[in-house]
Amino acid sequence: MTTSFPPTFIWGSATAAAQIEGAAFEDGKEASIWDTFARAPHAVLNGDTLDTAVDHYHRMPADVALMKELGLQAYRFSTSWARIRPADRDVNPVGLDFYSRLVDELLGADILPWLTLYHWDLPQAVEDKGGWTNRDTAYRFRDYAEIVHQALGDRVRHWTTFNEPFCSSLLGYAAGVHAPGRQEPAAAIAAVHHQHLAHGLAVQRLRELGAENLGITLNLTNSIPLDASDLSDREAARRFDGLQNRMFLDPIVRGEYPADVRKDLAEFGLDEVSETGLVRPDDLQIISQPIEFLGVNHYHDDVVSGHPLDGTNDPLFVDTAGQPLGSPFVGSEYITFPLRDLPRTAMGWEVNPKGLRTLLVRLGEEYPNLPPLYVTENGAAYDDVVSLDGAIHDEQRTKYVLDHIQAVSDAIADGADVRGYFVWSLMDNFEWALGYGRRFGIVRVDYQTLERTPKDSSIAYRAVIRGARPRS
Ligand code: IFM
């Protein structure tokens, strides 16, 4: 590799509370929407639940020791709203204490805590009051952000409001493939707007409380028309780009919803600003509060077509019994994703590191007011094999990670302001609707014994971190 990174570049790894903690009903924690969803028939592969996950809640000090061994400079984790304020009532001091101990353990290991407030696990009690379709949830989120800051703000410097709001709105409320499993397009658009509002309200409040490094993480992609000379492929790519990228970027960075998306979604009220409608007069100003960084999660590009694949128009998502689910692409059901002739991961996602370089450079060009970027997730699922010597020689994942790090370096050389990279994920974990059926970790977890074994990719990643100049 011929990479070059600024001296302050941050190297880390990421996880999320629901995917690793377990202890789903312990020490005062109550159900999140994912605890409920995992119990719904055919929602999650093999009926897997988050009850134990990889037991990080009980193994946290050893997991932090492992991070230190791997040379991580930063650890991106999320706090669980349902652990901190179960049922949206009183604060649960035991839940808060877990994160306080985690932060202390990280700082003791010289690892920067990067905290995300929302990685999809809404308290079920809040969903029961309408969840993200209810405007009030944005204000409840602001209160929760304040509670977390009061407990950890003396030690945590990097605060991310949301992780991939695309997923927690459109996948959860329109496709129904994620919790809360609703298939209601209007609810999904309301969820988009209310999550944006929650982001803005939390940024305002955290700033008042003294937080200085605030951001949000979006899952962004390059939307490439299959045939650029074909009108329906171009139109499908425009709509997909609008719904996946611009509907999230533009309100936050530019303070407006994109005109074409507003037009496409006019029936859901995104085009009107009124005292009683979805978008209220001050909302966009609140949503576009200045932030210090934008987290970019990127795994693959998307080639998009407006034509059915092979003469069929199969649903994008089915449940584990094969029954069709809704489409996340509200008002755009005809979008399809043809396959290019590229290698694929166990998720079926194409491997094309150049896409990451293109995306990072393009973002800076298309959004002149963009804050500095951090790649807050990038990584790959493969079907790992444990060798006779007990090691996991995960060559494909190693190559994926190294090639994408090269792409980040190339993007920086092209002018992109990228300040850090977090591999997804520290260890194998609960991959949402796919349960424990996909492994993204650079550390293997044996789901019988819960034993952790660093894979070859983690050793290669440690070498990259050591080879880069130490942060100042
Ligand atoms: O596991 C997820 C993570 O929670 C959010 N970003 C994508 C990852 C892989 O699917």
CSV table of C-alpha atoms and ligand atoms in Angstrom, one decimal:
chain,number,residue,atom,x,y,z
A,1,MET,CA,0.0,0.0,0.0
A,2,THR,CA,1.2,3.5,-0.7
A,3,THR,CA,-1.0,5.4,1.7
A,4,SER,CA,-0.5,8.7,3.3
A,5,PHE,CA,-2.6,10.1,6.1
A,6,PRO,CA,-2.5,13.3,8.1
A,7,PRO,CA,-0.8,13.0,11.5
A,8,THR,CA,-4.0,13.5,13.4
A,9,PHE,CA,-5.9,10.9,11.4
A,10,ILE,CA,-8.0,8.7,13.8
A,11,TRP,CA,-8.1,4.9,13.4
A,12,GLY,CA,-10.9,3.1,15.1
A,13,SER,CA,-13.5,0.4,15.0
A,14,ALA,CA,-17.3,0.5,15.5
A,15,THR,CA,-20.1,-1.4,17.1
A,16,ALA,CA,-23.6,-0.6,18.3
A,17,ALA,CA,-25.3,-1.3,21.6
A,18,ALA,CA,-28.1,-3.6,20.4
A,19,GLN,CA,-25.8,-5.6,18.2
A,20,ILE,CA,-23.3,-6.5,21.0
A,21,GLU,CA,-24.5,-5.8,24.5
A,22,GLY,CA,-27.0,-8.6,25.3
A,23,ALA,CA,-28.4,-8.2,28.8
A,24,ALA,CA,-31.5,-7.1,27.0
A,25,PHE,CA,-33.7,-7.3,30.1
A,26,GLU,CA,-31.1,-6.9,32.9
A,27,ASP,CA,-30.3,-4.2,35.4
A,28,GLY,CA,-33.4,-2.2,34.6
A,29,LYS,CA,-33.2,-2.3,30.8
A,30,GLU,CA,-36.6,-2.7,29.1
A,31,ALA,CA,-37.5,-3.7,25.6
A,32,SER,CA,-36.3,-1.7,22.6
A,33,ILE,CA,-38.2,-2.0,19.3
A,34,TRP,CA,-35.5,-4.5,18.2
A,35,ASP,CA,-36.2,-6.8,21.2
A,36,THR,CA,-39.8,-6.8,20.2
A,37,PHE,CA,-39.2,-7.1,16.5
A,38,ALA,CA,-36.9,-10.1,17.0
A,39,ARG,CA,-39.8,-11.9,18.6
A,40,ALA,CA,-42.2,-11.3,15.7
A,41,PRO,CA,-42.7,-14.3,13.4
A,42,HIS,CA,-40.3,-14.5,10.5
A,43,ALA,CA,-38.8,-11.1,11.2
A,44,VAL,CA,-35.2,-12.2,12.0
A,45,LEU,CA,-33.3,-15.1,10.5
A,46,ASN,CA,-33.4,-18.3,12.6
A,47,GLY,CA,-35.5,-16.4,15.2
A,48,ASP,CA,-32.3,-15.0,16.6
A,49,THR,CA,-32.8,-12.4,19.4
A,50,LEU,CA,-30.6,-9.8,21.0
A,51,ASP,CA,-31.0,-11.2,24.5
A,52,THR,CA,-27.4,-12.3,24.8
A,53,ALA,CA,-25.8,-10.9,21.6
A,54,VAL,CA,-22.1,-11.2,22.2
A,55,ASP,CA,-22.5,-10.5,25.9
A,56,HIS,CA,-20.4,-7.3,25.8
A,57,TYR,CA,-22.4,-5.9,28.7
A,58,HIS,CA,-20.7,-8.5,31.0
A,59,ARG,CA,-17.4,-8.7,29.1
A,60,MET,CA,-16.8,-5.0,28.5
A,61,PRO,CA,-13.4,-4.7,30.3
A,62,ALA,CA,-12.0,-7.7,28.4
A,63,ASP,CA,-13.3,-6.3,25.1
A,64,VAL,CA,-11.6,-2.9,25.8
A,65,ALA,CA,-8.4,-4.8,26.6
A,66,LEU,CA,-8.7,-6.5,23.2
A,67,MET,CA,-9.2,-3.1,21.5
A,68,LYS,CA,-6.0,-1.9,23.1
A,69,GLU,CA,-4.2,-5.0,21.9
A,70,LEU,CA,-5.4,-4.3,18.4
A,71,GLY,CA,-4.0,-0.8,18.6
A,72,LEU,CA,-7.3,1.1,18.2
A,73,GLN,CA,-7.1,4.9,18.8
A,74,ALA,CA,-10.9,5.4,18.9
A,75,TYR,CA,-13.9,3.2,19.6
A,76,ARG,CA,-17.3,4.1,18.1
A,77,PHE,CA,-20.1,2.7,20.2
A,78,SER,CA,-23.7,3.6,20.8
A,79,THR,CA,-25.7,4.1,24.0
A,80,SER,CA,-29.0,2.3,24.4
A,81,TRP,CA,-31.9,4.7,25.1
A,82,ALA,CA,-33.9,1.7,26.5
A,83,ARG,CA,-31.1,1.0,29.0
A,84,ILE,CA,-30.7,4.6,30.1
A,85,ARG,CA,-34.3,5.6,30.2
A,86,PRO,CA,-36.3,2.4,30.0
A,87,ALA,CA,-39.9,2.9,29.0
A,88,ASP,CA,-39.2,6.7,28.7
A,89,ARG,CA,-39.8,7.2,32.4
A,90,ASP,CA,-37.1,7.6,35.1
A,91,VAL,CA,-33.4,7.5,34.3
A,92,ASN,CA,-31.9,4.1,35.1
A,93,PRO,CA,-28.6,4.9,37.0
A,94,VAL,CA,-27.4,1.3,36.6
A,95,GLY,CA,-27.7,1.6,32.8
A,96,LEU,CA,-25.9,5.0,32.7
A,97,ASP,CA,-23.2,3.5,35.0
A,98,PHE,CA,-22.4,0.9,32.4
A,99,TYR,CA,-21.5,3.5,29.8
A,100,SER,CA,-19.6,5.5,32.4
A,101,ARG,CA,-17.5,2.5,33.2
A,102,LEU,CA,-17.0,1.8,29.5
A,103,VAL,CA,-15.8,5.4,28.9
A,104,ASP,CA,-13.4,5.2,31.9
A,105,GLU,CA,-12.1,1.8,30.7
A,106,LEU,CA,-11.5,3.3,27.2
A,107,LEU,CA,-9.7,6.4,28.5
A,108,GLY,CA,-7.6,4.2,30.7
A,109,ALA,CA,-6.6,2.3,27.6
A,110,ASP,CA,-5.8,5.6,25.7
A,111,ILE,CA,-8.8,5.0,23.3
A,112,LEU,CA,-11.0,7.9,22.4
A,113,PRO,CA,-14.7,7.2,23.0
A,114,TRP,CA,-16.8,8.2,20.0
A,115,LEU,CA,-20.4,8.0,21.2
A,116,THR,CA,-23.5,7.6,19.1
A,117,LEU,CA,-26.8,8.3,20.8
A,118,TYR,CA,-29.1,6.4,18.4
A,119,HIS,CA,-28.3,3.3,16.5
A,120,TRP,CA,-31.8,2.1,15.9
A,121,ASP,CA,-32.9,0.8,19.3
A,122,LEU,CA,-35.9,3.0,20.2
A,123,PRO,CA,-37.5,2.1,23.6
A,124,GLN,CA,-40.6,0.1,22.8
A,125,ALA,CA,-42.5,2.3,25.1
A,126,VAL,CA,-41.7,5.3,22.9
A,127,GLU,CA,-42.8,3.3,19.8
A,128,ASP,CA,-46.0,2.6,21.6
A,129,LYS,CA,-46.7,6.3,21.6
A,130,GLY,CA,-46.1,6.5,17.8
A,131,GLY,CA,-42.4,6.2,17.7
A,132,TRP,CA,-40.7,8.3,15.1
A,133,THR,CA,-44.0,9.2,13.5
A,134,ASN,CA,-44.8,11.2,16.6
A,135,ARG,CA,-43.2,14.7,16.6
A,136,ASP,CA,-42.9,14.5,20.4
A,137,THR,CA,-40.3,11.7,20.0
A,138,ALA,CA,-37.8,14.3,18.7
A,139,TYR,CA,-38.2,16.2,22.0
A,140,ARG,CA,-37.9,13.0,24.0
A,141,PHE,CA,-34.7,12.3,22.1
A,142,ARG,CA,-33.3,15.7,23.1
A,143,ASP,CA,-34.0,14.9,26.8
A,144,TYR,CA,-32.3,11.6,26.4
A,145,ALA,CA,-29.2,13.3,24.8
A,146,GLU,CA,-29.1,15.7,27.7
A,147,ILE,CA,-29.2,12.9,30.3
A,148,VAL,CA,-26.3,11.1,28.5
A,149,HIS,CA,-24.3,14.3,28.3
A,150,GLN,CA,-24.8,15.1,32.0
A,151,ALA,CA,-23.3,11.7,32.8
A,152,LEU,CA,-20.5,11.4,30.3
A,153,GLY,CA,-20.0,15.0,28.9
A,154,ASP,CA,-17.0,15.5,31.2
A,155,ARG,CA,-15.1,12.6,29.4
A,156,VAL,CA,-16.6,12.1,26.0
A,157,ARG,CA,-15.6,14.6,23.3
A,158,HIS,CA,-17.1,13.2,20.1
A,159,TRP,CA,-20.9,13.0,20.0
A,160,THR,CA,-22.9,11.6,17.1
A,161,THR,CA,-26.7,12.0,17.2
A,162,PHE,CA,-27.9,9.3,14.7
A,163,ASN,CA,-26.5,6.4,12.8
A,164,GLU,CA,-27.9,5.9,9.3
A,165,PRO,CA,-31.3,7.5,9.8
A,166,PHE,CA,-32.2,6.1,6.3
A,167,CYS,CA,-32.4,2.7,7.9
A,168,SER,CA,-34.3,3.7,11.1
A,169,SER,CA,-36.9,5.5,9.0
A,170,LEU,CA,-37.4,4.0,5.6
A,171,LEU,CA,-36.3,0.4,6.4
A,172,GLY,CA,-38.2,0.4,9.7
A,173,TYR,CA,-41.4,2.2,8.8
A,174,ALA,CA,-41.8,1.7,5.0
A,175,ALA,CA,-40.0,-1.6,4.1
A,176,GLY,CA,-40.7,-3.2,7.5
A,177,VAL,CA,-37.5,-5.3,7.2
A,178,HIS,CA,-36.2,-3.5,10.3
A,179,ALA,CA,-37.9,-2.7,13.6
A,180,PRO,CA,-40.6,-1.6,14.2
A,181,GLY,CA,-41.6,-3.6,11.1
A,182,ARG,CA,-44.1,-1.1,9.8
A,183,GLN,CA,-45.0,-0.8,6.1
A,184,GLU,CA,-46.5,2.6,5.9
A,185,PRO,CA,-44.9,5.1,3.5
A,186,ALA,CA,-46.4,8.2,5.1
A,187,ALA,CA,-45.2,7.0,8.5
A,188,ALA,CA,-41.7,6.5,7.1
A,189,ILE,CA,-41.5,10.1,5.7
A,190,ALA,CA,-42.7,11.4,9.1
A,191,ALA,CA,-40.0,9.4,10.7
A,192,VAL,CA,-37.4,10.9,8.4
A,193,HIS,CA,-38.4,14.4,9.3
A,194,HIS,CA,-38.7,13.7,13.0
A,195,GLN,CA,-35.3,12.1,13.2
A,196,HIS,CA,-33.8,15.1,11.4
A,197,LEU,CA,-35.6,17.4,13.9
A,198,ALA,CA,-34.4,15.2,16.8
A,199,HIS,CA,-30.8,15.5,15.5
A,200,GLY,CA,-31.1,19.3,15.3
A,201,LEU,CA,-32.7,19.7,18.8
A,202,ALA,CA,-30.0,17.4,20.3
A,203,VAL,CA,-27.2,19.4,18.6
A,204,GLN,CA,-28.6,22.6,20.0
A,205,ARG,CA,-28.9,21.2,23.5
A,206,LEU,CA,-25.6,19.5,23.6
A,207,ARG,CA,-23.9,22.6,22.3
A,208,GLU,CA,-25.6,24.6,25.1
A,209,LEU,CA,-24.2,22.1,27.6
A,210,GLY,CA,-20.7,22.6,26.2
A,211,ALA,CA,-20.2,19.8,23.7
A,212,GLU,CA,-17.7,20.8,21.0
A,213,ASN,CA,-17.5,17.9,18.5
A,214,LEU,CA,-20.9,17.1,17.2
A,215,GLY,CA,-22.0,15.2,14.1
A,216,ILE,CA,-24.2,12.7,12.5
A,217,THR,CA,-23.5,9.5,10.5
A,218,LEU,CA,-25.3,8.9,7.2
A,219,ASN,CA,-25.1,5.8,5.0
A,220,LEU,CA,-24.2,7.3,1.6
A,221,THR,CA,-23.6,5.7,-1.8
A,222,ASN,CA,-22.9,6.4,-5.4
A,223,SER,CA,-26.1,5.9,-7.4
A,224,ILE,CA,-25.1,4.9,-10.9
A,225,PRO,CA,-27.6,4.5,-13.7
A,226,LEU,CA,-27.2,1.1,-15.4
A,227,ASP,CA,-27.4,2.7,-18.8
A,228,ALA,CA,-26.8,6.4,-18.7
A,229,SER,CA,-28.5,6.8,-22.1
A,230,ASP,CA,-31.7,5.2,-20.8
A,231,LEU,CA,-34.3,7.6,-19.4
A,232,SER,CA,-35.8,5.2,-16.9
A,233,ASP,CA,-32.4,4.1,-15.6
A,234,ARG,CA,-31.4,7.8,-15.1
A,235,GLU,CA,-34.8,8.6,-13.4
A,236,ALA,CA,-34.5,5.6,-11.1
A,237,ALA,CA,-30.9,6.6,-10.2
A,238,ARG,CA,-32.1,10.2,-9.5
A,239,ARG,CA,-34.9,9.0,-7.2
A,240,PHE,CA,-32.6,6.5,-5.4
A,241,ASP,CA,-30.0,9.2,-4.9
A,242,GLY,CA,-32.7,11.5,-3.6
A,243,LEU,CA,-34.1,9.0,-1.1
A,244,GLN,CA,-30.9,7.5,0.1
A,245,ASN,CA,-28.4,10.4,0.0
A,246,ARG,CA,-29.9,13.8,-0.6
A,247,MET,CA,-33.0,13.6,1.6
A,248,PHE,CA,-30.6,13.2,4.5
A,249,LEU,CA,-27.6,15.3,3.5
A,250,ASP,CA,-29.5,18.4,2.2
A,251,PRO,CA,-31.6,19.3,5.3
A,252,ILE,CA,-28.5,18.9,7.5
A,253,VAL,CA,-25.9,20.6,5.4
A,254,ARG,CA,-28.0,23.0,3.3
A,255,GLY,CA,-31.1,23.5,5.5
A,256,GLU,CA,-33.5,22.4,2.8
A,257,TYR,CA,-35.1,19.2,1.4
A,258,PRO,CA,-34.1,18.8,-2.3
A,259,ALA,CA,-36.6,20.3,-4.6
A,260,ASP,CA,-37.0,17.1,-6.7
A,261,VAL,CA,-37.5,14.9,-3.6
A,262,ARG,CA,-40.1,17.4,-2.2
A,263,LYS,CA,-42.0,17.2,-5.5
A,264,ASP,CA,-41.8,13.4,-5.6
A,265,LEU,CA,-43.0,13.2,-2.0
A,266,ALA,CA,-45.5,16.1,-2.0
A,267,GLU,CA,-48.4,13.9,-1.0
A,268,PHE,CA,-46.6,13.2,2.3
A,269,GLY,CA,-46.3,16.9,3.3
A,270,LEU,CA,-42.6,17.3,2.8
A,271,ASP,CA,-43.1,20.2,0.4
A,272,GLU,CA,-45.2,22.4,2.7
A,273,VAL,CA,-44.1,24.4,5.7
A,274,SER,CA,-47.0,25.1,8.1
A,275,GLU,CA,-47.7,25.5,11.8
A,276,THR,CA,-49.5,22.2,12.0
A,277,GLY,CA,-48.0,20.1,9.2
A,278,LEU,CA,-45.1,17.8,9.1
A,279,VAL,CA,-42.5,20.5,8.5
A,280,ARG,CA,-43.0,23.5,10.9
A,281,PRO,CA,-41.6,27.0,10.2
A,282,ASP,CA,-38.3,26.7,12.2
A,283,ASP,CA,-37.6,23.1,11.7
A,284,LEU,CA,-35.1,23.4,8.9
A,285,GLN,CA,-33.1,26.0,10.7
A,286,ILE,CA,-33.0,23.7,13.8
A,287,ILE,CA,-32.0,20.7,11.6
A,288,SER,CA,-29.2,22.6,9.9
A,289,GLN,CA,-27.4,23.6,13.1
A,290,PRO,CA,-23.6,23.7,12.3
A,291,ILE,CA,-21.9,20.5,13.1
A,292,GLU,CA,-18.2,19.6,13.4
A,293,PHE,CA,-18.2,16.4,11.4
A,294,LEU,CA,-20.1,14.2,9.1
A,295,GLY,CA,-19.8,10.4,9.5
A,296,VAL,CA,-19.9,8.5,6.3
A,297,ASN,CA,-20.8,4.8,6.3
A,298,HIS,CA,-20.1,3.2,3.0
A,299,TYR,CA,-19.9,-0.4,1.9
A,300,HIS,CA,-20.8,-0.5,-1.7
A,301,ASP,CA,-22.0,1.5,-4.7
A,302,ASP,CA,-25.5,0.9,-6.2
A,303,VAL,CA,-26.1,0.4,-9.9
A,304,VAL,CA,-29.7,1.4,-10.4
A,305,SER,CA,-32.2,0.6,-13.1
A,306,GLY,CA,-35.8,1.6,-13.8
A,307,HIS,CA,-36.5,-1.7,-15.5
A,308,PRO,CA,-37.4,-5.1,-14.0
A,309,LEU,CA,-34.5,-7.5,-13.6
A,310,ASP,CA,-34.5,-10.4,-16.0
A,311,GLY,CA,-38.1,-9.7,-16.9
A,312,THR,CA,-39.2,-10.1,-13.2
A,313,ASN,CA,-39.8,-7.4,-10.6
A,314,ASP,CA,-39.1,-9.3,-7.4
A,315,PRO,CA,-39.6,-7.5,-4.2
A,316,LEU,CA,-36.5,-5.9,-2.7
A,317,PHE,CA,-37.1,-7.5,0.7
A,318,VAL,CA,-38.9,-10.6,1.8
A,319,ASP,CA,-39.3,-11.9,5.4
A,320,THR,CA,-37.6,-15.1,6.6
A,321,ALA,CA,-40.6,-17.1,5.3
A,322,GLY,CA,-40.2,-15.6,1.8
A,323,GLN,CA,-43.2,-13.3,2.1
A,324,PRO,CA,-42.7,-9.9,0.3
A,325,LEU,CA,-42.2,-6.8,2.5
A,326,GLY,CA,-42.6,-3.2,1.5
A,327,SER,CA,-40.2,-1.0,-0.4
A,328,PRO,CA,-38.1,1.6,1.4
A,329,PHE,CA,-38.1,3.7,-1.7
A,330,VAL,CA,-41.4,5.5,-1.1
A,331,GLY,CA,-43.1,6.4,-4.3
A,332,SER,CA,-40.4,4.6,-6.4
A,333,GLU,CA,-41.2,0.9,-6.3
A,334,TYR,CA,-39.8,0.3,-9.7
A,335,ILE,CA,-36.2,0.8,-8.7
A,336,THR,CA,-34.1,-2.3,-9.3
A,337,PHE,CA,-30.4,-3.1,-8.6
A,338,PRO,CA,-28.7,-5.1,-11.4
A,339,LEU,CA,-25.5,-6.8,-10.6
A,340,ARG,CA,-22.2,-5.8,-12.0
A,341,ASP,CA,-19.5,-8.3,-12.7
A,342,LEU,CA,-17.6,-7.6,-9.5
A,343,PRO,CA,-16.7,-9.8,-6.5
A,344,ARG,CA,-19.3,-9.8,-3.7
A,345,THR,CA,-19.3,-10.2,0.0
A,346,ALA,CA,-21.6,-12.6,2.0
A,347,MET,CA,-24.2,-9.8,2.0
A,348,GLY,CA,-24.3,-9.9,-1.8
A,349,TRP,CA,-22.7,-6.4,-1.8
A,350,GLU,CA,-20.3,-5.6,-4.6
A,351,VAL,CA,-16.6,-5.0,-3.7
A,352,ASN,CA,-15.4,-1.8,-5.4
A,353,PRO,CA,-13.1,0.3,-3.3
A,354,LYS,CA,-12.9,3.0,-5.9
A,355,GLY,CA,-16.5,3.8,-5.1
A,356,LEU,CA,-15.4,5.0,-1.6
A,357,ARG,CA,-12.8,7.3,-3.2
A,358,THR,CA,-15.4,8.7,-5.6
A,359,LEU,CA,-17.9,9.2,-2.9
A,360,LEU,CA,-15.6,11.1,-0.5
A,361,VAL,CA,-14.3,13.4,-3.2
A,362,ARG,CA,-17.7,14.0,-4.7
A,363,LEU,CA,-19.3,14.9,-1.3
A,364,GLY,CA,-16.7,17.8,-0.9
A,365,GLU,CA,-17.4,19.0,-4.4
A,366,GLU,CA,-21.2,18.9,-4.2
A,367,TYR,CA,-21.5,20.3,-0.7
A,368,PRO,CA,-19.1,23.3,-0.3
A,369,ASN,CA,-20.2,23.7,3.3
A,370,LEU,CA,-19.5,20.2,4.3
A,371,PRO,CA,-17.9,19.7,7.6
A,372,PRO,CA,-14.8,17.3,7.8
A,373,LEU,CA,-15.6,13.7,7.1
A,374,TYR,CA,-14.9,10.5,9.0
A,375,VAL,CA,-15.5,7.1,7.5
A,376,THR,CA,-17.5,5.9,10.5
A,377,GLU,CA,-18.2,2.4,9.0
A,378,ASN,CA,-16.7,0.3,6.3
A,379,GLY,CA,-16.1,-3.4,6.3
A,380,ALA,CA,-17.3,-6.8,5.0
A,381,ALA,CA,-19.1,-9.9,5.9
A,382,TYR,CA,-17.7,-13.2,4.8
A,383,ASP,CA,-18.3,-16.8,5.8
A,384,ASP,CA,-15.2,-17.3,8.0
A,385,VAL,CA,-13.5,-20.6,8.5
A,386,VAL,CA,-11.6,-21.5,11.6
A,387,SER,CA,-8.4,-23.2,10.5
A,388,LEU,CA,-7.0,-26.3,12.2
A,389,ASP,CA,-4.5,-24.0,14.0
A,390,GLY,CA,-7.5,-22.1,15.5
A,391,ALA,CA,-6.7,-19.0,13.4
A,392,ILE,CA,-9.1,-17.2,11.0
A,393,HIS,CA,-7.3,-16.5,7.8
A,394,ASP,CA,-9.9,-14.0,6.4
A,395,GLU,CA,-8.0,-13.0,3.3
A,396,GLN,CA,-11.0,-11.5,1.6
A,397,ARG,CA,-11.9,-9.3,4.5
A,398,THR,CA,-8.3,-8.3,5.0
A,399,LYS,CA,-8.1,-7.3,1.3
A,400,TYR,CA,-11.4,-5.5,1.5
A,401,VAL,CA,-10.3,-3.4,4.4
A,402,LEU,CA,-6.8,-2.6,3.1
A,403,ASP,CA,-8.1,-1.7,-0.3
A,404,HIS,CA,-10.7,0.6,1.2
A,405,ILE,CA,-8.1,2.3,3.4
A,406,GLN,CA,-6.1,2.8,0.2
A,407,ALA,CA,-9.2,4.4,-1.3
A,408,VAL,CA,-9.5,6.8,1.6
A,409,SER,CA,-5.8,7.8,1.2
A,410,ASP,CA,-6.4,8.3,-2.5
A,411,ALA,CA,-9.5,10.5,-1.7
A,412,ILE,CA,-7.4,12.6,0.6
A,413,ALA,CA,-4.8,13.0,-2.1
A,414,ASP,CA,-7.7,14.2,-4.4
A,415,GLY,CA,-8.6,16.9,-1.9
A,416,ALA,CA,-11.3,15.2,0.4
A,417,ASP,CA,-11.1,16.3,4.0
A,418,VAL,CA,-11.3,12.9,5.7
A,419,ARG,CA,-10.1,12.7,9.3
A,420,GLY,CA,-10.6,9.2,10.4
A,421,TYR,CA,-11.6,5.6,9.5
A,422,PHE,CA,-13.6,3.1,11.7
A,423,VAL,CA,-13.7,-0.5,10.5
A,424,TRP,CA,-17.1,-2.2,10.9
A,425,SER,CA,-17.0,-4.1,13.1
A,426,LEU,CA,-14.8,-4.8,16.1
A,427,MET,CA,-16.4,-8.2,16.5
A,428,ASP,CA,-19.0,-10.5,14.9
A,429,ASN,CA,-22.4,-9.5,16.1
A,430,PHE,CA,-26.2,-9.3,15.5
A,431,GLU,CA,-26.7,-8.3,11.9
A,432,TRP,CA,-30.3,-7.1,12.3
A,433,ALA,CA,-32.8,-9.0,10.2
A,434,LEU,CA,-30.0,-11.5,9.3
A,435,GLY,CA,-29.4,-12.3,13.0
A,436,TYR,CA,-26.1,-14.0,13.7
A,437,GLY,CA,-26.0,-15.2,10.1
A,438,ARG,CA,-23.4,-12.7,8.8
A,439,ARG,CA,-20.0,-12.0,10.3
A,440,PHE,CA,-18.6,-8.5,10.0
A,441,GLY,CA,-16.0,-8.7,12.8
A,442,ILE,CA,-12.3,-8.4,12.6
A,443,VAL,CA,-12.5,-10.4,15.8
A,444,ARG,CA,-14.4,-13.7,15.6
A,445,VAL,CA,-17.0,-14.5,18.3
A,446,ASP,CA,-17.8,-18.2,18.9
A,447,TYR,CA,-21.5,-18.0,19.5
A,448,GLN,CA,-21.5,-21.1,21.7
A,449,THR,CA,-18.7,-20.1,24.1
A,450,LEU,CA,-18.6,-16.4,23.3
A,451,GLU,CA,-14.9,-16.6,23.1
A,452,ARG,CA,-13.2,-13.8,21.0
A,453,THR,CA,-10.4,-14.6,18.5
A,454,PRO,CA,-8.7,-11.9,16.5
A,455,LYS,CA,-8.9,-12.7,12.8
A,456,ASP,CA,-6.0,-12.0,10.4
A,457,SER,CA,-7.8,-8.8,9.3
A,458,SER,CA,-7.4,-7.4,12.8
A,459,ILE,CA,-3.7,-8.1,12.7
A,460,ALA,CA,-3.4,-6.4,9.3
A,461,TYR,CA,-5.4,-3.5,10.6
A,462,ARG,CA,-3.2,-3.1,13.6
A,463,ALA,CA,-0.2,-3.0,11.3
A,464,VAL,CA,-1.8,-0.2,9.3
A,465,ILE,CA,-2.4,1.8,12.5
A,466,ARG,CA,1.1,1.2,13.6
A,467,GLY,CA,2.5,2.2,10.2
A,468,ALA,CA,0.5,5.5,10.1
A,469,ARG,CA,2.0,8.3,12.0
A,470,PRO,CA,0.8,8.5,15.7
A,471,ARG,CA,-1.9,11.0,16.4
A,472,SER,CA,-0.7,14.2,18.1
B,1,IFM,O1,-24.4,-3.8,11.0
B,1,IFM,C1,-24.7,-2.7,10.3
B,1,IFM,C2,-24.6,-1.5,11.2
B,1,IFM,O2,-25.4,-1.6,12.3
B,1,IFM,C3,-25.1,-0.3,10.4
B,1,IFM,N1,-24.3,-0.1,9.1
B,1,IFM,C4,-24.2,-1.3,8.3
B,1,IFM,C5,-23.7,-2.5,9.1
B,1,IFM,C6,-23.6,-3.7,8.2
B,1,IFM,O3,-24.9,-4.0,7.6
